[in-house]
Every structure is written in structure tokens, then in C-alpha cells.
Amino acid sequence: MRRTLLMQRMEEVLTPRELNLVRSYLGIGQPDEVGLTFQELAIRLNYNGPSGAEKAYKAALRKLKRDLYSGSYGRWLSAQKAIRAAEAEAEQDTGHDATPQRTWWEEKALANRFACEIAALICVYEVLSGA
């Protein structure tokens, strides 16, 4: 399911040439899912050498990341980062250090406690980004 959604997003964001480059390099839709080298891509897709194909590939990945992080996934990541920062600050204030021995129940309680704050942060972010 994730792969299908990622492929749909790639088709929406990338140009046909960039899409062909990324698919060929990663081996998506290729026999045995074996990708091509930048040398082979430069020859097949008419780039100025392997370095040109590699630069185009990296630019396409940056374009995908920028699009992915600008949407709802980026807002979710921002909310998660804010929650982790607030949790660390609260633990420092109470004199407790964050320990790796946290139990699953403690993590679940923490998630439940911050669920409302996540929703509030996302709403505030959407309001501010819309303004």
C-alpha cells in the first residue's frame, strides 16, 4: 500500500523524464527489480555522462522530499518534534531523566496524554500557514 501511494505521489510530482530516471535507477518495473547504474542511465536517457544522470537523480529526490515534507506528513513530523521537545522539557523540570527503560504502558499513557495537544498543534499550524 505504501509503495502504491509513493508511486502515485512520484507520478504527480516528477516530470516524465525524472520519473523514468528514478524508476530505472531503483529498478522499479525492471526485470528482477535490478536498477541501472548512472553510466547506463546516461547512455539510455541521453544525459551528459554519469555525473549528469546522478545530479538529475539527486535533484528529483530533493523535489520529492520537498513535496512530501510540505504536506500533511511534514505537519505531522513537526507536531511529533514539538511533543518530544515538550516531553524532554517536562522531564527536566521534574528532575527525571529520560531513560531507555520506559515500559510500553508509560509510552501509551504519554501518547494518550499528548493526543489532544497533537491535534491542537496541527490546527494552529494550519491556521498560521493559511494566514
PDB file of C-alpha atoms in Angstrom, residues 35-100:
ATOM      1  CA  GLY A  35      18.405  -0.981 -11.150  1.00  0.00           C
ATOM      2  CA  LEU A  36      20.698   0.539 -13.722  1.00  0.00           C
ATOM      3  CA  THR A  37      23.954   2.323 -12.996  1.00  0.00           C
ATOM      4  CA  PHE A  38      24.373   6.026 -13.666  1.00  0.00           C
ATOM      5  CA  GLN A  39      26.628   5.105 -16.607  1.00  0.00           C
ATOM      6  CA  GLU A  40      23.853   3.008 -18.178  1.00  0.00           C
ATOM      7  CA  LEU A  41      21.266   5.686 -17.432  1.00  0.00           C
ATOM      8  CA  ALA A  42      23.411   8.367 -19.066  1.00  0.00           C
ATOM      9  CA  ILE A  43      23.544   6.325 -22.256  1.00  0.00           C
ATOM     10  CA  ARG A  44      19.874   5.247 -22.295  1.00  0.00           C
ATOM     11  CA  LEU A  45      18.351   8.569 -21.237  1.00  0.00           C
ATOM     12  CA  ASN A  46      20.834  10.857 -23.007  1.00  0.00           C
ATOM     13  CA  TYR A  47      22.439  12.646 -20.050  1.00  0.00           C
ATOM     14  CA  ASN A  48      25.864  14.270 -20.172  1.00  0.00           C
ATOM     15  CA  GLY A  49      27.713  11.390 -18.603  1.00  0.00           C
ATOM     16  CA  PRO A  50      27.144   9.529 -15.371  1.00  0.00           C
ATOM     17  CA  SER A  51      27.582  12.651 -13.261  1.00  0.00           C
ATOM     18  CA  GLY A  52      24.756  14.364 -15.169  1.00  0.00           C
ATOM     19  CA  ALA A  53      22.452  11.409 -14.527  1.00  0.00           C
ATOM     20  CA  GLU A  54      23.440  11.378 -10.849  1.00  0.00           C
ATOM     21  CA  LYS A  55      22.797  15.118 -10.471  1.00  0.00           C
ATOM     22  CA  ALA A  56      19.387  14.753 -12.121  1.00  0.00           C
ATOM     23  CA  TYR A  57      18.569  11.803  -9.827  1.00  0.00           C
ATOM     24  CA  LYS A  58      19.528  13.716  -6.680  1.00  0.00           C
ATOM     25  CA  ALA A  59      17.535  16.753  -7.853  1.00  0.00           C
ATOM     26  CA  ALA A  60      14.466  14.546  -8.377  1.00  0.00           C
ATOM     27  CA  LEU A  61      14.845  13.121  -4.855  1.00  0.00           C
ATOM     28  CA  ARG A  62      15.120  16.629  -3.386  1.00  0.00           C
ATOM     29  CA  LYS A  63      11.976  17.583  -5.281  1.00  0.00           C
ATOM     30  CA  LEU A  64      10.120  14.563  -3.857  1.00  0.00           C
ATOM     31  CA  LYS A  65      11.302  15.255  -0.299  1.00  0.00           C
ATOM     32  CA  ARG A  66      10.341  18.926  -0.536  1.00  0.00           C
ATOM     33  CA  ASP A  67       6.857  17.979  -1.714  1.00  0.00           C
ATOM     34  CA  LEU A  68       6.462  15.275   0.925  1.00  0.00           C
ATOM     35  CA  TYR A  69       7.574  17.435   3.845  1.00  0.00           C
ATOM     36  CA  SER A  70       5.456  20.402   2.772  1.00  0.00           C
ATOM     37  CA  GLY A  71       2.192  18.468   3.136  1.00  0.00           C
ATOM     38  CA  SER A  72       0.364  16.820   5.991  1.00  0.00           C
ATOM     39  CA  TYR A  73       3.288  14.469   6.659  1.00  0.00           C
ATOM     40  CA  GLY A  74       5.509  17.477   7.326  1.00  0.00           C
ATOM     41  CA  ARG A  75       2.940  18.896   9.739  1.00  0.00           C
ATOM     42  CA  TRP A  76       2.768  15.542  11.496  1.00  0.00           C
ATOM     43  CA  LEU A  77       6.576  15.453  11.814  1.00  0.00           C
ATOM     44  CA  SER A  78       6.580  18.997  13.215  1.00  0.00           C
ATOM     45  CA  ALA A  79       3.958  18.030  15.778  1.00  0.00           C
ATOM     46  CA  GLN A  80       5.948  14.934  16.785  1.00  0.00           C
ATOM     47  CA  LYS A  81       9.088  17.027  17.177  1.00  0.00           C
ATOM     48  CA  ALA A  82       7.233  19.552  19.354  1.00  0.00           C
ATOM     49  CA  ILE A  83       5.837  16.745  21.503  1.00  0.00           C
ATOM     50  CA  ARG A  84       9.273  15.201  22.036  1.00  0.00           C
ATOM     51  CA  ALA A  85      10.699  18.611  22.956  1.00  0.00           C
ATOM     52  CA  ALA A  86       7.860  19.252  25.415  1.00  0.00           C
ATOM     53  CA  GLU A  87       8.292  15.811  26.933  1.00  0.00           C
ATOM     54  CA  ALA A  88      12.031  16.330  27.405  1.00  0.00           C
ATOM     55  CA  GLU A  89      11.438  19.751  28.937  1.00  0.00           C
ATOM     56  CA  ALA A  90       8.800  18.386  31.318  1.00  0.00           C
ATOM     57  CA  GLU A  91      11.099  15.577  32.429  1.00  0.00           C
ATOM     58  CA  GLN A  92      13.941  18.011  33.022  1.00  0.00           C
ATOM     59  CA  ASP A  93      11.643  20.281  35.032  1.00  0.00           C
ATOM     60  CA  THR A  94      10.556  17.449  37.304  1.00  0.00           C
ATOM     61  CA  GLY A  95      14.115  16.235  37.755  1.00  0.00           C
ATOM     62  CA  HIS A  96      13.596  12.962  35.922  1.00  0.00           C
ATOM     63  CA  ASP A  97      15.938  11.968  33.165  1.00  0.00           C
ATOM     64  CA  ALA A  98      14.639  10.204  30.124  1.00  0.00           C
ATOM     65  CA  THR A  99      15.569   6.557  30.493  1.00  0.00           C
ATOM     66  CA  PRO A 100      15.606   3.836  27.863  1.00  0.00           C
TER      67      PRO A 100
END
